[in-house]
mmCIF file of C-alpha atoms in Angstrom:
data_model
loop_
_atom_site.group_PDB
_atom_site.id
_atom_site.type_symbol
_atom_site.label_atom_id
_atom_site.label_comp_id
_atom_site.label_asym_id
_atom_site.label_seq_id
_atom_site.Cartn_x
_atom_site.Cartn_y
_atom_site.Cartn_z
ATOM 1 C CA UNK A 1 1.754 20.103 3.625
ATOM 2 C CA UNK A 2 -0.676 21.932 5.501
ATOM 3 C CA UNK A 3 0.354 20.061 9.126
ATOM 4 C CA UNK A 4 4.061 18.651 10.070
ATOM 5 C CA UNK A 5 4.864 15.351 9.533
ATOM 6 C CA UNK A 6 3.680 12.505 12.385
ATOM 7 C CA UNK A 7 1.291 15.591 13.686
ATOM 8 C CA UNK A 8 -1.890 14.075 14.876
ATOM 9 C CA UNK A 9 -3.882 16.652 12.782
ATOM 10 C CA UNK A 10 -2.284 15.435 9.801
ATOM 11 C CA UNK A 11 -4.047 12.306 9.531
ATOM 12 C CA UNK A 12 -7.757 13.432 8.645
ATOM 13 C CA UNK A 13 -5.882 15.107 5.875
ATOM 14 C CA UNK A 14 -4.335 11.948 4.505
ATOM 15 C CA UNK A 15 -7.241 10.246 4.364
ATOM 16 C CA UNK A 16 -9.193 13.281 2.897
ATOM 17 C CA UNK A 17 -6.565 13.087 0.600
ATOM 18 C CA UNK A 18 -7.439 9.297 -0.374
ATOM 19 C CA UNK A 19 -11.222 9.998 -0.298
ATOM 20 C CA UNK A 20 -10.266 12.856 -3.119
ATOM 21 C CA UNK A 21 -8.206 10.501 -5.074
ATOM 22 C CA UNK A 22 -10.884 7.572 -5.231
ATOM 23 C CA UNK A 23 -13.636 10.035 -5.912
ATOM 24 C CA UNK A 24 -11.350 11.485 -8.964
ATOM 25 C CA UNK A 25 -10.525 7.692 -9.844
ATOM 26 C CA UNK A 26 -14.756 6.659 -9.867
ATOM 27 C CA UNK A 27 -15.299 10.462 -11.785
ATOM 28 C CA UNK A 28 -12.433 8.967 -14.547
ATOM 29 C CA UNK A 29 -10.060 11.521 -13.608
ATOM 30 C CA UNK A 30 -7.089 8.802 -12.366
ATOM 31 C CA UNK A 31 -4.403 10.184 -11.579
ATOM 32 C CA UNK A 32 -0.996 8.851 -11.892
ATOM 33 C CA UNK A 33 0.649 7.082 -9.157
ATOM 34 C CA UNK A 34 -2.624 5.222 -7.763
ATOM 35 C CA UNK A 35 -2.244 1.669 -6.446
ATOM 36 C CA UNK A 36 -3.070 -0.513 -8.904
ATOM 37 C CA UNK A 37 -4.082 -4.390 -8.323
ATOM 38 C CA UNK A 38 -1.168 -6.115 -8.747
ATOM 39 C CA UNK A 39 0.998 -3.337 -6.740
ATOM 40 C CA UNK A 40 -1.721 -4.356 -3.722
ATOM 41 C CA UNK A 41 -1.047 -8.404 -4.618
ATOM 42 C CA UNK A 42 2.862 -7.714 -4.106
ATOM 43 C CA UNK A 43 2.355 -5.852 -1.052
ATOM 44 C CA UNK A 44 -0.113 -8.496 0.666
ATOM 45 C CA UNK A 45 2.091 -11.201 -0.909
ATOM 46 C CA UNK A 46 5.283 -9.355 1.439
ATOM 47 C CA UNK A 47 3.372 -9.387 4.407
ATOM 48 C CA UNK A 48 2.879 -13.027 4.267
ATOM 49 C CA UNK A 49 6.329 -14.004 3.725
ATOM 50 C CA UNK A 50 7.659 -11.933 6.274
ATOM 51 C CA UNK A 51 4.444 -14.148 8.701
ATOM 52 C CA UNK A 52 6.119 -16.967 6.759
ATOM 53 C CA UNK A 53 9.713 -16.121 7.310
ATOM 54 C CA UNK A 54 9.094 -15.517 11.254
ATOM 55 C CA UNK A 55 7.716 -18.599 11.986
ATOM 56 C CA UNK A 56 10.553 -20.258 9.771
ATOM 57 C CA UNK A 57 13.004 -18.684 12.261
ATOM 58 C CA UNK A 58 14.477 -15.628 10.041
ATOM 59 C CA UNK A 59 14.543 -17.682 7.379
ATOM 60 C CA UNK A 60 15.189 -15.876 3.609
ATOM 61 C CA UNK A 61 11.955 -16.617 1.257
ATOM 62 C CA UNK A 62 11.091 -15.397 -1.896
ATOM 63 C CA UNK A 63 8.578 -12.504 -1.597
ATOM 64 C CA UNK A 64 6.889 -12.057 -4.571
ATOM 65 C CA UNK A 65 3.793 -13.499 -5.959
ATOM 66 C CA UNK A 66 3.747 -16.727 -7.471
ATOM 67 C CA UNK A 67 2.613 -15.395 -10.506
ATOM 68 C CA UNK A 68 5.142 -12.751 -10.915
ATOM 69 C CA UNK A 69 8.084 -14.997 -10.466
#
């Protein structure tokens, strides 16, 4: 890494960094380790239940998709 970690500077960089990866990903150059679909589904899906499990006081709730349980 060009900058240290939590370094103001460093965040142009990451994003520069994502602008390079979706620009290799159009070109058909993907690289491994990309987000895929589903891996943004699961992650939206957790944000929810944790909205979910707030407002049901803490309660435990199953966080994954319907459609991957």
């Amino acid at each position: 890494s060009r900058v240290a970690i939590a370094h103001p500077e460093g965040f142009p960089l990451a994003v520069a960094n994502i602008y390079c990866d979706l620009a290799d990903a159009i070109r058909g150059e993907m690289r491994d380790g990309l987000p895929t679909a589903p891996a943004g589904l699961r992650s939206m899906a957790a944000v929810h239940t944790a909205v979910a499990s707030a407002k049901a006081g803490g309660q435990w709730l199953d966080a994954r998709p319907p459609m991957f349980r």
